[in-house]
């Protein structure tokens, strides 16, 4: 199951359509805003479920690739009715500039618990949420999963498309309080899941998962009407089993990104593709070095936001008081401790907290940094006989020195970071055979050595 997502282009197109149609209550000002950042809505899970939380989570990004969770990656709001949990949230900007949030009514992973409802909130700027309600979409015994919203200009209504019984249904609404009767929207003759719809240039694009082959596909329609779509891409897959296509256009109009949620062989990881021309149907996989989704994020949606909205979100919800360290040459791996040994392991994993660090002023020199474990407070990464391990601070000068590093420009990429030892000033933190240690390195060291000692500080 996945959720949907729409972004700023939809705002502009919908606003223009509404103005042309003479629909009241949707000022043209919404389409004039400059969106130069992004917000993502999601819920969280982790391989063994330690990171599961079925409330609404938010993250922000300047580039739409590297994400900062808000509110310490805790939910900003949680459903209080129905199954009291959500999956697949979509944050959708309406033509008046405000938002509606809509999500699956399901807490957990018991997919036999069917609900006829979707959770709905209104929000002016995502710093608060009002008007919580559940919207009944049908009266059958089937599920109501992965809603996606789009503006249908020909109807002067919003379409809410969702997965049920291996097809997509649609209900239409003007206010997200009452809806039309459901009708089949997409039933191609094989099972489908997780539709995501974006309208651009008069074309309605719908990306979905084909249950027959487990790949993501794109379909399009010149009208957006039910049963009017033609698939135009080949199947896309990265990692293991994938679902939850998330489609959005870049704020500067230069291209598109497509995200997919991989849930096997481990749950959960995101993969991404890009294209400069969505009409071509050709997508290029992105290198995981170039993007970092929010910690434990699942089935998200993305919307464009302004500078003012970005700053308001950060001010209201705050950014993490912890960091993660991503390996440069193994970008699917993060620095963690396991049985008190420092290492890099492939994300995702549990306990997921093993990769979370408080990067504090250096214990031996405040101009440096030390890495305190989030789930073992008072324990720090330190070197001992050149190997790096997690030890409790014993208060000695030796410990403080061993646990202190100077952050420098990355030896392999100056936009990343490297960490030079305080008491072995020519030695750097690096991985070797996935284990952390310190070794003598410099800008003239071998390529692999410099890459081993380069990390992205992220959250």
Coordinates of C-alpha atoms in Angstrom, one line a residue:
X1 CA 0.0 0.0 0.0
X2 CA 1.2 3.5 -0.6
X3 CA 0.0 7.0 -0.4
X4 CA -0.3 9.8 -2.8
X5 CA 1.3 13.1 -3.2
X6 CA 0.9 16.2 -5.2
X7 CA 2.9 19.3 -5.4
X8 CA 3.0 22.9 -6.5
X9 CA 2.3 22.5 -10.2
X10 CA -1.1 21.0 -9.3
X11 CA -1.8 24.2 -7.2
X12 CA -1.1 26.4 -10.2
X13 CA -3.1 24.3 -12.6
X14 CA -6.0 23.9 -10.3
X15 CA -6.0 27.6 -9.4
X16 CA -6.2 28.6 -13.0
X17 CA -8.9 26.1 -13.8
X18 CA -11.0 27.3 -10.8
X19 CA -10.6 30.9 -11.8
X20 CA -11.6 30.1 -15.4
X21 CA -14.6 28.2 -14.1
X22 CA -15.7 31.0 -11.9
X23 CA -15.6 28.9 -8.7
X24 CA -15.6 31.1 -5.6
X25 CA -13.3 30.7 -2.7
X26 CA -10.1 29.9 -4.5
X27 CA -8.0 33.0 -4.8
X28 CA -5.5 33.3 -7.6
X29 CA -2.7 34.2 -5.1
X30 CA -2.1 30.5 -4.4
X31 CA -0.7 30.0 -7.9
X32 CA 1.7 32.9 -7.6
X33 CA 3.7 31.6 -4.6
X34 CA 7.3 30.6 -5.2
X35 CA 8.0 27.1 -3.9
X36 CA 11.7 26.5 -3.2
X37 CA 11.5 23.7 -0.6
X38 CA 9.6 20.6 0.1
X39 CA 7.6 18.9 2.8
X40 CA 7.1 15.1 3.1
X41 CA 4.3 13.4 5.0
X42 CA 4.8 9.7 6.0
X43 CA 4.3 7.2 8.8
X44 CA 7.1 5.0 10.2
X45 CA 8.1 1.4 10.4
X46 CA 11.3 -0.6 10.8
X47 CA 12.3 -4.2 10.1
X48 CA 11.4 -5.6 13.5
X49 CA 8.7 -3.0 14.2
X50 CA 10.7 -1.0 16.8
X51 CA 10.3 2.2 14.8
X52 CA 6.6 1.7 14.0
X53 CA 4.4 4.7 14.6
X54 CA 1.1 5.2 12.8
X55 CA 0.6 8.9 13.2
X56 CA 1.3 11.7 10.8
X57 CA 5.1 12.5 10.5
X58 CA 6.6 15.5 8.6
X59 CA 10.0 16.2 7.2
X60 CA 11.4 19.1 5.2
X61 CA 14.0 19.5 2.5
X62 CA 15.6 22.2 0.5
X63 CA 16.5 20.0 -2.5
X64 CA 13.9 17.3 -2.2
X65 CA 16.6 14.7 -1.8
X66 CA 18.0 14.9 1.7
X67 CA 15.3 15.2 4.4
X68 CA 15.2 16.5 7.9
X69 CA 12.5 14.9 10.1
X70 CA 10.5 17.3 12.3
X71 CA 9.4 16.9 15.9
X72 CA 12.2 14.4 16.6
X73 CA 10.6 12.1 14.0
X74 CA 7.6 11.8 16.3
X75 CA 4.1 12.3 14.9
X76 CA 2.6 15.8 14.7
X77 CA -0.9 14.5 14.9
X78 CA -2.4 11.0 15.4
X79 CA -6.0 9.8 14.5
X80 CA -8.3 9.5 17.5
X81 CA -11.2 7.6 15.7
X82 CA -11.6 4.4 13.7
X83 CA -8.5 2.2 14.1
X84 CA -6.7 5.2 15.7
X85 CA -3.8 4.9 13.3
X86 CA -2.9 5.9 9.8
X87 CA -0.9 4.7 6.8
X88 CA -0.3 6.3 3.4
X89 CA -0.8 10.0 4.3
X90 CA -1.1 12.5 1.5
X91 CA -0.5 16.2 2.1
X92 CA -2.3 18.1 -0.7
X93 CA -2.2 21.8 -1.3
X94 CA -5.6 23.1 -2.3
X95 CA -5.9 26.0 -4.8
X96 CA -6.5 28.5 -1.9
X97 CA -3.0 27.7 -0.6
X98 CA -4.1 25.7 2.4
X99 CA -3.7 22.0 2.8
X100 CA -5.8 18.9 3.3
X101 CA -4.3 15.8 4.7
X102 CA -5.9 12.4 3.9
X103 CA -4.8 9.0 4.9
X104 CA -5.6 5.3 5.2
X105 CA -7.5 4.3 8.3
X106 CA -5.3 1.5 9.6
X107 CA -3.0 1.0 12.5
X108 CA -0.3 -1.6 12.1
X109 CA 0.1 -4.4 9.6
X110 CA -3.1 -6.5 9.9
X111 CA -4.3 -5.9 6.4
X112 CA -7.4 -8.0 7.0
X113 CA -8.8 -5.1 9.1
X114 CA -10.9 -3.4 6.5
X115 CA -12.2 0.1 6.9
X116 CA -14.6 2.1 4.7
X117 CA -13.2 5.4 5.9
X118 CA -10.2 7.7 5.3
X119 CA -8.8 10.1 7.9
X120 CA -8.9 13.8 7.0
X121 CA -7.5 17.0 8.5
X122 CA -7.4 20.6 7.4
X123 CA -4.4 22.8 7.9
X124 CA -3.4 26.3 7.0
X125 CA 0.3 25.8 6.9
X126 CA 1.0 22.3 8.5
X127 CA 1.9 23.9 11.9
X128 CA -1.5 22.9 13.2
X129 CA -4.3 20.6 12.2
X130 CA -8.0 21.2 12.5
X131 CA -11.4 19.7 11.6
X132 CA -10.3 16.1 12.1
X133 CA -12.9 13.7 10.7
X134 CA -13.3 10.4 9.0
X135 CA -14.7 10.3 5.5
X136 CA -16.8 7.3 4.5
X137 CA -15.9 6.3 0.9
X138 CA -18.1 3.2 0.3
X139 CA -20.3 0.6 2.1
X140 CA -18.6 -2.7 1.0
X141 CA -16.4 -5.0 3.0
X142 CA -13.3 -4.0 1.1
X143 CA -10.4 -1.9 2.3
X144 CA -9.8 1.8 1.5
X145 CA -6.0 2.2 1.0
X146 CA -3.5 4.7 -0.2
X147 CA -5.6 7.7 -1.1
X148 CA -4.4 10.2 -3.8
X149 CA -6.1 13.5 -4.5
X150 CA -6.2 15.5 -7.7
X151 CA -8.3 18.4 -9.1
X152 CA -10.6 17.4 -12.0
X153 CA -11.1 20.7 -13.8
X154 CA -13.8 19.3 -16.1
X155 CA -15.9 18.5 -13.0
X156 CA -14.8 21.4 -10.8
X157 CA -14.3 18.7 -8.1
X158 CA -11.5 16.9 -6.4
X159 CA -11.1 13.2 -7.2
X160 CA -10.1 10.9 -4.4
X161 CA -8.6 7.7 -5.8
X162 CA -7.8 4.7 -3.6
X163 CA -7.0 1.0 -3.7
X164 CA -9.7 -1.5 -3.1
X165 CA -10.1 -5.1 -4.2
X166 CA -7.0 -4.9 -6.4
X167 CA -8.5 -2.0 -8.5
X168 CA -8.7 1.7 -8.0
X169 CA -12.0 3.5 -7.1
X170 CA -12.7 7.2 -7.2
X171 CA -15.1 9.4 -5.2
X172 CA -15.5 13.1 -6.1
X173 CA -15.9 16.0 -3.6
X174 CA -15.8 19.7 -3.3
X175 CA -15.1 20.0 0.5
X176 CA -13.6 16.7 1.7
X177 CA -16.7 16.3 3.9
X178 CA -19.2 14.7 1.6
X179 CA -18.3 12.5 -1.4
X180 CA -20.0 11.1 -4.4
X181 CA -20.8 7.4 -4.7
X182 CA -17.7 5.3 -5.6
X183 CA -17.0 4.2 -9.1
X184 CA -14.2 2.2 -10.8
X185 CA -11.3 4.4 -11.8
X186 CA -8.7 2.0 -13.1
X187 CA -9.1 -1.7 -13.7
X188 CA -6.6 -2.9 -16.3
X189 CA -7.2 -6.6 -16.1
X190 CA -4.6 -7.3 -13.5
X191 CA -4.3 -6.4 -9.9
X192 CA -3.1 -2.9 -9.1
X193 CA -2.1 -1.1 -5.9
X194 CA -1.0 2.3 -4.7
X195 CA -2.0 4.9 -7.3
X196 CA -0.4 8.3 -7.3
X197 CA -1.8 11.0 -9.5
X198 CA -0.4 14.3 -10.7
X199 CA -1.9 16.6 -13.3
X200 CA 0.5 18.5 -15.5
X201 CA 0.2 20.3 -18.9
X202 CA -3.4 19.0 -19.4
X203 CA -2.3 15.4 -18.9
X204 CA -3.2 13.3 -15.9
X205 CA -0.4 11.0 -14.9
X206 CA -1.1 8.0 -12.7
X207 CA 1.7 5.8 -11.4
X208 CA 0.8 2.5 -9.8
X209 CA 2.1 -0.9 -8.7
X210 CA 1.3 -3.9 -10.9
X211 CA 0.6 -6.8 -8.6
X212 CA 1.2 -9.3 -11.4
X213 CA 4.9 -8.5 -11.7
X214 CA 5.7 -6.4 -8.6
X215 CA 6.9 -3.4 -10.6
X216 CA 5.9 0.3 -10.8
X217 CA 4.3 1.7 -14.0
X218 CA 3.1 5.0 -15.3
X219 CA -0.2 5.6 -17.1
X220 CA -1.7 8.8 -18.5
X221 CA -4.9 10.3 -19.7
X222 CA -5.9 13.5 -21.6
X223 CA -9.1 13.8 -19.5
X224 CA -8.4 12.2 -16.1
X225 CA -11.8 10.5 -16.4
X226 CA -12.4 7.0 -15.0
X227 CA -11.2 4.2 -17.2
X228 CA -9.4 6.5 -19.6
X229 CA -5.7 5.7 -18.8
X230 CA -3.1 4.0 -21.0
X231 CA 0.1 2.6 -19.5
X232 CA 3.1 4.2 -21.2
X233 CA 6.2 3.2 -19.3
X234 CA 8.1 -0.1 -18.8
X235 CA 8.1 -1.6 -15.3
X236 CA 10.4 0.0 -12.7
X237 CA 12.1 -1.7 -9.8
X238 CA 15.1 -1.3 -7.5
X239 CA 16.1 -3.3 -4.4
X240 CA 13.7 -6.1 -3.6
X241 CA 9.9 -5.9 -3.7
X242 CA 8.7 -2.4 -4.3
X243 CA 5.4 -0.4 -4.0
X244 CA 4.1 3.0 -3.1
X245 CA 5.1 5.1 -6.1
X246 CA 5.5 8.8 -5.1
X247 CA 5.5 11.1 -8.1
X248 CA 6.3 14.8 -8.0
X249 CA 7.6 17.6 -10.2
X250 CA 10.6 19.6 -9.1
X251 CA 9.9 23.1 -7.9
X252 CA 12.0 24.7 -10.6
X253 CA 10.2 22.8 -13.3
X254 CA 13.4 21.1 -14.5
X255 CA 12.2 17.6 -14.1
X256 CA 10.5 14.9 -12.1
X257 CA 11.3 12.4 -9.4
X258 CA 9.6 9.1 -8.7
X259 CA 10.1 7.3 -5.3
X260 CA 9.3 3.7 -4.5
X261 CA 9.1 2.0 -1.2
X262 CA 11.0 -1.2 -0.9
X263 CA 9.6 -3.6 1.7
X264 CA 11.6 -6.7 1.0
X265 CA 14.0 -8.4 1.7
X266 CA 13.8 -6.0 4.7
X267 CA 11.2 -3.4 5.5
X268 CA 11.7 -0.4 4.8
X269 CA 13.9 1.5 2.3
X270 CA 13.2 4.1 -0.4
X271 CA 14.6 4.2 -3.9
X272 CA 14.3 7.0 -6.4
X273 CA 14.4 7.8 -10.1
X274 CA 14.5 11.0 -12.1
X275 CA 13.5 12.2 -15.5
X276 CA 13.7 15.5 -17.3
X277 CA 10.7 14.6 -19.5
X278 CA 7.8 12.8 -18.0
X279 CA 6.2 12.3 -21.3
X280 CA 9.0 10.0 -22.5
X281 CA 8.4 7.4 -19.9
X282 CA 12.1 7.0 -19.4
X283 CA 13.4 7.1 -15.8
X284 CA 17.0 7.0 -14.5
X285 CA 17.7 5.4 -11.1
X286 CA 19.3 7.8 -8.6
X287 CA 22.4 6.9 -6.7
X288 CA 21.6 6.4 -3.0
X289 CA 24.6 8.6 -2.3
X290 CA 22.5 11.5 -3.6
X291 CA 19.4 11.2 -1.3
X292 CA 18.5 10.3 2.3
X293 CA 14.8 9.8 3.1
X294 CA 13.6 10.5 6.6
X295 CA 14.4 7.8 9.2
X296 CA 12.0 4.8 9.1
X297 CA 9.7 6.7 6.6
X298 CA 7.1 4.7 4.7
X299 CA 4.6 5.5 1.9
X300 CA 5.0 9.2 1.9
X301 CA 3.8 12.2 -0.1
X302 CA 5.6 15.4 -1.1
X303 CA 4.4 18.9 -1.6
X304 CA 6.3 22.1 -2.6
X305 CA 6.4 24.8 0.1
X306 CA 7.7 28.4 0.3
X307 CA 10.6 29.7 2.4
X308 CA 8.2 31.1 4.9
X309 CA 6.4 27.8 5.2
X310 CA 9.7 26.0 5.6
X311 CA 10.8 28.3 8.4
X312 CA 7.4 28.1 10.1
X313 CA 7.5 24.3 10.1
X314 CA 11.0 24.2 11.5
X315 CA 10.1 26.8 14.1
X316 CA 6.9 25.0 15.2
X317 CA 8.2 21.4 15.2
X318 CA 11.9 21.7 15.6
X319 CA 14.7 19.7 14.0
X320 CA 16.4 16.5 15.4
X321 CA 18.8 16.8 18.3
X322 CA 20.6 13.7 16.9
X323 CA 22.4 12.9 13.6
X324 CA 23.3 9.9 11.5
X325 CA 26.5 9.3 9.6
X326 CA 26.1 7.9 6.1
X327 CA 28.9 6.2 4.4
X328 CA 30.2 7.8 1.2
X329 CA 31.2 4.7 -0.7
X330 CA 28.5 2.4 0.8
X331 CA 25.6 4.9 0.7
X332 CA 23.1 2.2 1.9
X333 CA 25.1 1.9 5.1
X334 CA 25.2 4.0 8.3
X335 CA 27.5 4.2 11.3
X336 CA 26.1 2.3 14.2
X337 CA 27.2 0.4 17.3
X338 CA 26.5 -3.3 17.7
X339 CA 27.5 -5.1 20.8
X340 CA 29.6 -2.0 21.6
X341 CA 31.6 -2.2 18.3
X342 CA 31.5 0.7 15.9
X343 CA 30.6 -0.4 12.3
X344 CA 28.6 0.5 9.2
X345 CA 25.6 -1.6 8.4
X346 CA 23.1 -1.6 5.6
X347 CA 20.0 0.5 6.4
X348 CA 17.3 -0.3 7.5
X349 CA 17.9 -2.3 10.7
X350 CA 16.8 -2.7 14.3
X351 CA 17.4 -1.4 16.9
X352 CA 17.2 1.6 14.6
X353 CA 18.4 3.8 17.5
X354 CA 21.9 2.3 17.2
X355 CA 22.6 4.7 14.3
X356 CA 21.5 7.8 16.1
X357 CA 24.1 10.1 17.7
X358 CA 24.2 13.3 19.6
X359 CA 27.1 15.2 18.0
X360 CA 28.2 17.2 21.0
X361 CA 31.2 19.5 21.6
X362 CA 34.4 17.5 21.9
X363 CA 35.0 16.1 25.3
X364 CA 38.7 17.0 25.1
X365 CA 38.3 20.2 23.0
X366 CA 35.0 22.0 22.5
X367 CA 36.0 23.0 19.0
X368 CA 35.9 19.3 18.1
X369 CA 33.0 16.9 18.3
X370 CA 32.2 13.7 20.2
X371 CA 29.5 11.2 19.3
X372 CA 27.2 10.2 22.2
X373 CA 24.9 7.3 21.7
X374 CA 21.2 8.1 21.8
X375 CA 20.1 4.8 23.2
X376 CA 23.1 4.4 25.5
X377 CA 23.4 7.9 27.0
X378 CA 26.9 8.6 28.5
X379 CA 28.4 6.2 26.0
X380 CA 30.6 7.6 23.2
X381 CA 32.4 6.4 20.1
X382 CA 36.1 6.3 20.9
X383 CA 39.2 4.6 19.5
X384 CA 41.1 2.0 21.5
X385 CA 44.2 0.3 19.8
X386 CA 43.0 2.1 16.7
X387 CA 39.6 0.2 16.7
X388 CA 36.5 2.3 17.3
X389 CA 34.0 1.1 19.9
X390 CA 31.2 2.4 22.1
X391 CA 32.4 2.9 25.7
X392 CA 31.0 4.6 28.8
X393 CA 32.7 7.8 29.6
X394 CA 35.0 7.0 32.6
X395 CA 35.9 10.7 33.1
X396 CA 39.6 10.2 32.3
X397 CA 41.6 12.5 30.1
X398 CA 42.5 9.5 28.0
X399 CA 38.9 8.7 27.3
X400 CA 38.1 12.3 26.5
X401 CA 41.0 12.4 24.0
X402 CA 40.1 9.1 22.4
X403 CA 36.5 10.3 21.9
X404 CA 37.2 13.6 20.3
X405 CA 37.4 14.3 16.6
X406 CA 37.8 17.4 14.4
X407 CA 35.2 17.7 11.6
X408 CA 36.8 18.5 8.3
X409 CA 35.9 18.7 4.6
X410 CA 35.4 15.2 3.3
X411 CA 38.5 13.6 2.0
X412 CA 36.6 12.1 -0.9
X413 CA 34.1 14.9 -1.4
X414 CA 34.4 18.3 0.3
X415 CA 30.6 18.7 0.5
X416 CA 30.6 15.7 2.9
X417 CA 32.6 15.3 6.1
X418 CA 35.7 13.5 7.5
X419 CA 36.7 13.3 11.2
X420 CA 40.3 13.6 12.3
X421 CA 41.4 12.2 15.6
X422 CA 42.2 14.7 18.4
X423 CA 45.1 12.8 19.9
X424 CA 46.3 11.1 16.7
X425 CA 46.2 14.2 14.5
X426 CA 47.1 12.5 11.2
X427 CA 44.5 9.7 11.8
X428 CA 40.9 9.8 10.6
X429 CA 37.8 7.9 11.4
X430 CA 37.1 5.3 8.6
X431 CA 35.6 1.9 8.0
X432 CA 37.5 -1.2 6.9
X433 CA 35.6 -4.4 6.2
X434 CA 32.6 -2.5 7.6
X435 CA 34.3 -2.0 11.0
X436 CA 35.2 1.5 12.3
X437 CA 38.8 2.3 13.1
X438 CA 41.3 5.2 12.8
X439 CA 44.1 5.2 10.3
X440 CA 46.7 7.7 9.1
X441 CA 45.2 9.5 6.0
X442 CA 45.5 12.6 4.0
X443 CA 44.3 14.2 0.8
X444 CA 47.0 12.2 -1.1
X445 CA 45.8 8.8 0.3
X446 CA 44.4 6.3 -2.1
X447 CA 40.9 6.8 -3.4
X448 CA 39.3 3.9 -1.5
X449 CA 41.0 5.0 1.8
X450 CA 39.6 8.6 1.3
X451 CA 36.2 7.3 0.5
X452 CA 36.2 5.0 3.6
X453 CA 36.8 8.1 5.7
X454 CA 34.1 10.3 4.2
X455 CA 30.6 10.5 5.7
X456 CA 27.4 12.6 5.3
X457 CA 26.1 14.1 8.5
X458 CA 22.4 13.7 8.1
X459 CA 19.3 13.1 10.2

